[in-house]
Amino acid sequence: MPIWRPCPTSEFPKVLLSRWRIFETEDGSQHFVGVDMFDSSGRVSSPIVTFDPVTMRGTTQTGRIYELAGRKGSSLNAEYVWMRWCELYEVTSYTDITPA
């Protein structure tokens, strides 16, 4: 299954993410990983710049806003995209830092 670059932030400034988690890579960058509720595809964000655990909204390095829907979780689509993303960016270790 191929992975692709997301549309520009100017075209899709907000993403509603379900079955989400937050991973931190060995370089300290943190990323939202989950299922895009628009098309059910797996998604990995650019590095998180801000995150409000009360509103469950975060902004990434590209300026895109992620709204986390429902409870944390996992998805085969999201796991697949995360693993491919890690290969592409040579990430060898990461930690699940999803809030409890």
PDB file of C-alpha atoms in Angstrom:
ATOM      1  CA  MET A   1       0.000   0.000   0.000  1.00  0.00           C
ATOM      2  CA  PRO A   2       1.511   3.362  -0.984  1.00  0.00           C
ATOM      3  CA  ILE A   3       1.757   6.418   1.224  1.00  0.00           C
ATOM      4  CA  TRP A   4       1.613   9.968  -0.059  1.00  0.00           C
ATOM      5  CA  ARG A   5       2.276  13.521   1.046  1.00  0.00           C
ATOM      6  CA  PRO A   6      -0.778  15.345   2.400  1.00  0.00           C
ATOM      7  CA  CYS A   7      -2.402  18.258   0.598  1.00  0.00           C
ATOM      8  CA  PRO A   8      -1.021  21.695   1.453  1.00  0.00           C
ATOM      9  CA  THR A   9      -2.158  23.202   4.751  1.00  0.00           C
ATOM     10  CA  SER A  10      -3.777  26.048   2.804  1.00  0.00           C
ATOM     11  CA  GLU A  11      -6.163  23.530   1.180  1.00  0.00           C
ATOM     12  CA  PHE A  12      -6.872  21.482   4.334  1.00  0.00           C
ATOM     13  CA  PRO A  13      -5.989  23.576   7.391  1.00  0.00           C
ATOM     14  CA  LYS A  14      -7.728  21.246   9.858  1.00  0.00           C
ATOM     15  CA  VAL A  15      -7.746  17.468  10.335  1.00  0.00           C
ATOM     16  CA  LEU A  16     -10.147  15.543  12.536  1.00  0.00           C
ATOM     17  CA  LEU A  17      -8.225  12.514  13.805  1.00  0.00           C
ATOM     18  CA  SER A  18      -9.728   9.414  15.414  1.00  0.00           C
ATOM     19  CA  ARG A  19      -8.066   6.355  16.958  1.00  0.00           C
ATOM     20  CA  TRP A  20      -5.140   8.615  17.684  1.00  0.00           C
ATOM     21  CA  ARG A  21      -1.888   8.444  19.589  1.00  0.00           C
ATOM     22  CA  ILE A  22       1.102  10.712  20.101  1.00  0.00           C
ATOM     23  CA  PHE A  23       4.591   9.377  19.429  1.00  0.00           C
ATOM     24  CA  GLU A  24       7.926  10.980  20.276  1.00  0.00           C
ATOM     25  CA  THR A  25      10.944  10.119  18.145  1.00  0.00           C
ATOM     26  CA  GLU A  26      14.535   9.835  19.318  1.00  0.00           C
ATOM     27  CA  ASP A  27      15.192  13.429  18.203  1.00  0.00           C
ATOM     28  CA  GLY A  28      12.422  14.709  20.506  1.00  0.00           C
ATOM     29  CA  SER A  29       9.858  15.538  17.841  1.00  0.00           C
ATOM     30  CA  GLN A  30       6.288  14.578  18.690  1.00  0.00           C
ATOM     31  CA  HIS A  31       3.677  13.525  16.128  1.00  0.00           C
ATOM     32  CA  PHE A  32      -0.047  12.842  16.006  1.00  0.00           C
ATOM     33  CA  VAL A  33      -0.733   9.418  14.494  1.00  0.00           C
ATOM     34  CA  GLY A  34      -4.242   8.212  13.735  1.00  0.00           C
ATOM     35  CA  VAL A  35      -7.077   7.933  11.249  1.00  0.00           C
ATOM     36  CA  ASP A  36      -8.170  10.948   9.215  1.00  0.00           C
ATOM     37  CA  MET A  37     -11.944  10.999   9.671  1.00  0.00           C
ATOM     38  CA  PHE A  38     -12.395  12.630   6.232  1.00  0.00           C
ATOM     39  CA  ASP A  39     -11.195   9.641   4.209  1.00  0.00           C
ATOM     40  CA  SER A  40     -10.305   6.947   6.812  1.00  0.00           C
ATOM     41  CA  SER A  41      -6.655   6.989   5.783  1.00  0.00           C
ATOM     42  CA  GLY A  42      -3.786   6.593   8.220  1.00  0.00           C
ATOM     43  CA  ARG A  43      -2.060   9.860   9.000  1.00  0.00           C
ATOM     44  CA  VAL A  44       1.172  11.100  10.620  1.00  0.00           C
ATOM     45  CA  SER A  45       1.510  14.792  11.400  1.00  0.00           C
ATOM     46  CA  SER A  46       4.528  17.005  11.094  1.00  0.00           C
ATOM     47  CA  PRO A  47       6.103  17.839  14.487  1.00  0.00           C
ATOM     48  CA  ILE A  48       3.656  19.125  17.084  1.00  0.00           C
ATOM     49  CA  VAL A  49       4.231  22.750  18.113  1.00  0.00           C
ATOM     50  CA  THR A  50       1.355  23.184  20.577  1.00  0.00           C
ATOM     51  CA  PHE A  51      -1.187  20.837  22.132  1.00  0.00           C
ATOM     52  CA  ASP A  52      -4.062  21.625  24.494  1.00  0.00           C
ATOM     53  CA  PRO A  53      -5.195  18.448  26.290  1.00  0.00           C
ATOM     54  CA  VAL A  54      -8.391  20.185  27.438  1.00  0.00           C
ATOM     55  CA  THR A  55      -9.667  21.051  23.951  1.00  0.00           C
ATOM     56  CA  MET A  56      -7.793  18.118  22.358  1.00  0.00           C
ATOM     57  CA  ARG A  57      -6.464  20.429  19.654  1.00  0.00           C
ATOM     58  CA  GLY A  58      -2.918  20.797  18.485  1.00  0.00           C
ATOM     59  CA  THR A  59      -0.993  22.752  15.877  1.00  0.00           C
ATOM     60  CA  THR A  60       1.906  21.286  13.940  1.00  0.00           C
ATOM     61  CA  GLN A  61       5.024  22.751  12.368  1.00  0.00           C
ATOM     62  CA  THR A  62       3.175  23.239   9.064  1.00  0.00           C
ATOM     63  CA  GLY A  63       0.433  25.231  10.803  1.00  0.00           C
ATOM     64  CA  ARG A  64      -2.175  22.506  10.366  1.00  0.00           C
ATOM     65  CA  ILE A  65      -4.624  22.094  13.251  1.00  0.00           C
ATOM     66  CA  TYR A  66      -5.396  18.599  14.478  1.00  0.00           C
ATOM     67  CA  GLU A  67      -8.548  17.921  16.463  1.00  0.00           C
ATOM     68  CA  LEU A  68      -8.426  14.610  18.297  1.00  0.00           C
ATOM     69  CA  ALA A  69     -11.823  12.895  18.336  1.00  0.00           C
ATOM     70  CA  GLY A  70     -12.908  10.378  20.923  1.00  0.00           C
ATOM     71  CA  ARG A  71     -10.537   8.282  22.939  1.00  0.00           C
ATOM     72  CA  LYS A  72      -7.025   7.319  22.015  1.00  0.00           C
ATOM     73  CA  GLY A  73      -6.701   4.090  20.088  1.00  0.00           C
ATOM     74  CA  SER A  74      -5.001   2.278  17.274  1.00  0.00           C
ATOM     75  CA  SER A  75      -5.670   1.372  13.665  1.00  0.00           C
ATOM     76  CA  LEU A  76      -3.938  -0.887  11.184  1.00  0.00           C
ATOM     77  CA  ASN A  77      -3.967   1.948   8.606  1.00  0.00           C
ATOM     78  CA  ALA A  78      -2.349   4.387  11.036  1.00  0.00           C
ATOM     79  CA  GLU A  79       0.203   1.792  12.190  1.00  0.00           C
ATOM     80  CA  TYR A  80       1.157   1.044   8.590  1.00  0.00           C
ATOM     81  CA  VAL A  81       1.632   4.714   7.717  1.00  0.00           C
ATOM     82  CA  TRP A  82       3.638   5.302  10.917  1.00  0.00           C
ATOM     83  CA  MET A  83       5.982   2.390  10.147  1.00  0.00           C
ATOM     84  CA  ARG A  84       6.511   3.581   6.574  1.00  0.00           C
ATOM     85  CA  TRP A  85       7.026   7.163   7.810  1.00  0.00           C
ATOM     86  CA  CYS A  86       9.656   5.893  10.263  1.00  0.00           C
ATOM     87  CA  GLU A  87      11.471   4.095   7.427  1.00  0.00           C
ATOM     88  CA  LEU A  88      11.329   7.171   5.207  1.00  0.00           C
ATOM     89  CA  TYR A  89      12.727   9.468   7.904  1.00  0.00           C
ATOM     90  CA  GLU A  90      15.129   6.858   9.342  1.00  0.00           C
ATOM     91  CA  VAL A  91      13.473   6.844  12.765  1.00  0.00           C
ATOM     92  CA  THR A  92      14.913   3.906  14.678  1.00  0.00           C
ATOM     93  CA  SER A  93      13.191   4.385  18.022  1.00  0.00           C
ATOM     94  CA  TYR A  94      10.142   6.152  19.391  1.00  0.00           C
ATOM     95  CA  THR A  95       7.999   6.287  22.503  1.00  0.00           C
ATOM     96  CA  ASP A  96       4.224   6.345  22.834  1.00  0.00           C
ATOM     97  CA  ILE A  97       3.574   9.486  24.933  1.00  0.00           C
ATOM     98  CA  THR A  98      -0.206   9.493  24.518  1.00  0.00           C
ATOM     99  CA  PRO A  99      -1.810  11.021  27.618  1.00  0.00           C
ATOM    100  CA  ALA A 100      -3.602   8.511  29.868  1.00  0.00           C
TER     101      ALA A 100
END
